[in-house]
Amino acid sequence: MQVKYIFITGGVVSSLGKGLTSASIGNLLESRGLKIAMLKLDPYLNVDPGTMNPFQHGEVYVTDDGAETDLDLGHYYRYTNTPLSKASNATSGQIYNTVIKRERKGEYLGQTVQVIPHVTDEIKKRILDCSIQEEGTNLVLVEIGGTVGDIESLPFLEAIRQFRNERPHDCINIHLTYVPYLKAAGEVKTKPTQHSTGELRSIGIMPDIILCRSENVLSDQIKEKIALFCNVSQDSVIDEPDVEKSIYEVPLQLSRQKLDDTIIKRLSLSPPKSESNTAIWEKIIHTISYPKEKVTIGVVGKYIDHQDAYKSVIESLNHAALSLDAELKVRYIDADKVSEKSFLGCDGFLVPGGFGERGWTGKIQTARFCREKKIPYFGICLGMQIMAIEFARHVLDLSDSHSTEIDPNTPYPIISLLSEQENILNMGGTMRLGAYPCKLDPASRAFKAYNVEEIQERHRHRYEFNNAFKSDFEKNGFLFSGIWEEGMLAEIVEIVDHPWMVGTQFHPEFKSKPSAAHPLFKSFISAAIKEQKDG
Ligand code: GLN
């Protein structure tokens, strides 16, 4: 069967939740039995978001094959079964880099290298590459980052115009816009949507479906008006009002308006199933409406004002709470301002990943508080390194111990670069990225959670636990419960005499789904619920 393509653009303003909407569309189409693949095209010039500040760009989502990608891929993972790899995200930086490298090698045989056709050809190649990642793909959803009208997204829009022109029966465009309510006028305004579709038309792209983000449900009259001015049929104007309870309502909103049917009709697809299945989302909304438990988790980080910086962590906490019929409350604690008071009212604490010195003291204080007071603690990546250093300082009495990331001259480099550790060659200061296997100790909490002997989890860090200190730690009740055997590296650590104090060098949050909460997060939340009841 011919592969079909859906291009999703955004208009009027940014932050409309295009990634979440794209993932929800993917979810509905999958539930009709179609095999999908998803691609995010990002107009910025960074080669990947790995070097970007989380304040600006939010979380960096890592795939099994070690690609550092846009956080929207996290939504794709959570809502769909799309393959995710280097082929799932392309930035302008990568596209230009490829074209320029080719030019330097003389591969353009003396031609003038131009945005059209050379850059646009490379973009089209990325779309095709995504479609052939796995056999049997029916449909590729391509989300274009940014807002129509931005200078930098023009080559992407031109490429999808050409792509559709070459395959007129196999592509559709969905445009996500904003329909504001003007309080002073007491009216909903369609003009920004008209302008933004006009802008798209002026570059040769006719949207087939208009998705309208709005504060409230749009009346039929407003939808009619948008259909008329934007040149689409009325069943192709779909509203996506602000959700009341949770983002998990989005697939339900879209399915109620039969968006999947409209897409299937437009693309002449014949899906195996005649209706979408939204049972999982209904169940989640029911749990959110009638929770049996409540649990509060303190997340101690330095990007707490930027909600996207810990996206997958917060989502994973939510999945775990939902799987235990609990309502989750997250208390963001600024790692720079930790005091005894910050710890009040939380049933457990999570210290997420991070880089650099800021916030260290507060995170160490958190680990110490949790260890001494026997409160559940979950340390992820940096949070695991913090847990080890706190233990070295206050249990092993190695008071100046540190990570060489912060203090290169520490007498006790508990966490250091492999190149600084003895007997390990050729693994300098490069990032350990992507999936690695990890063997679990059958007598550990980690094993109890996963219930398998070997797991695979994704990494994104440079520094590692220094095995020179391992036996000292072990003698004092610190368990190395997960090991990457080939590299002889500590992947999961636990405090033995503690209800739940676990640190992982990897990032489990990249592999949690609303339909399948991550085992470690589930085990952590269940310990926190227990703490609240017994504590
Ligand atoms: N900064 C630490 C390292 O590079 C931890 C990284 C992280 O938390 N992702 O090892």
XYZ file of C-alpha atoms in Angstrom, residues 40 42 44 46-78 84-86 89 91 94 303 306-314 316 352-355 380-381 431-434 458-462 505-511:
75
model
C 9.442 16.367 13.866
C 12.616 21.812 13.732
C 16.302 26.160 14.410
C 21.290 24.019 16.239
C 22.250 20.600 14.925
C 20.347 19.099 17.843
C 18.777 20.497 21.015
C 21.531 18.895 23.143
C 23.402 22.173 23.437
C 20.362 24.300 24.191
C 19.501 25.689 27.592
C 16.526 23.859 29.161
C 15.100 27.286 30.062
C 14.742 27.991 26.363
C 14.055 24.663 24.881
C 12.790 22.404 27.656
C 13.828 18.811 28.012
C 16.081 16.987 25.574
C 14.438 13.670 24.718
C 16.864 10.808 24.038
C 16.103 7.853 21.777
C 17.480 4.293 22.006
C 19.981 5.002 19.261
C 21.320 7.965 21.212
C 19.787 10.883 19.308
C 19.259 14.012 21.393
C 15.917 15.242 20.135
C 13.041 17.622 20.612
C 10.747 17.026 23.576
C 7.792 16.480 21.248
C 9.244 13.042 20.562
C 8.402 12.295 24.193
C 4.734 12.950 23.390
C 5.022 10.686 20.354
C 6.484 7.915 22.535
C 3.834 8.291 25.208
C 11.768 6.656 17.399
C 15.343 7.131 16.287
C 17.705 9.614 14.632
C 13.746 14.467 14.212
C 16.625 20.359 12.449
C 21.273 19.105 10.427
C 14.603 24.796 36.204
C 10.142 26.268 33.211
C 7.550 23.527 33.125
C 8.920 21.870 29.993
C 12.372 21.226 31.462
C 11.230 18.101 33.337
C 8.421 17.107 30.980
C 8.993 13.345 30.848
C 9.747 13.137 34.587
C 6.460 14.798 35.504
C 6.120 9.519 34.360
C 16.077 14.826 38.326
C 19.016 15.102 35.937
C 21.075 18.241 35.580
C 24.406 19.756 34.658
C 17.736 10.291 38.286
C 21.147 10.674 36.629
C 28.398 11.748 26.546
C 27.081 8.275 27.142
C 23.948 8.460 25.029
C 21.136 6.067 24.233
C 18.540 5.302 27.983
C 21.432 7.472 29.084
C 22.555 11.064 28.695
C 25.517 11.946 30.881
C 29.313 12.137 31.009
C 22.347 6.652 36.181
C 19.967 6.313 33.236
C 16.764 8.192 32.501
C 13.781 5.910 33.091
C 11.411 8.798 32.374
C 11.963 8.404 28.619
C 10.187 5.058 28.659
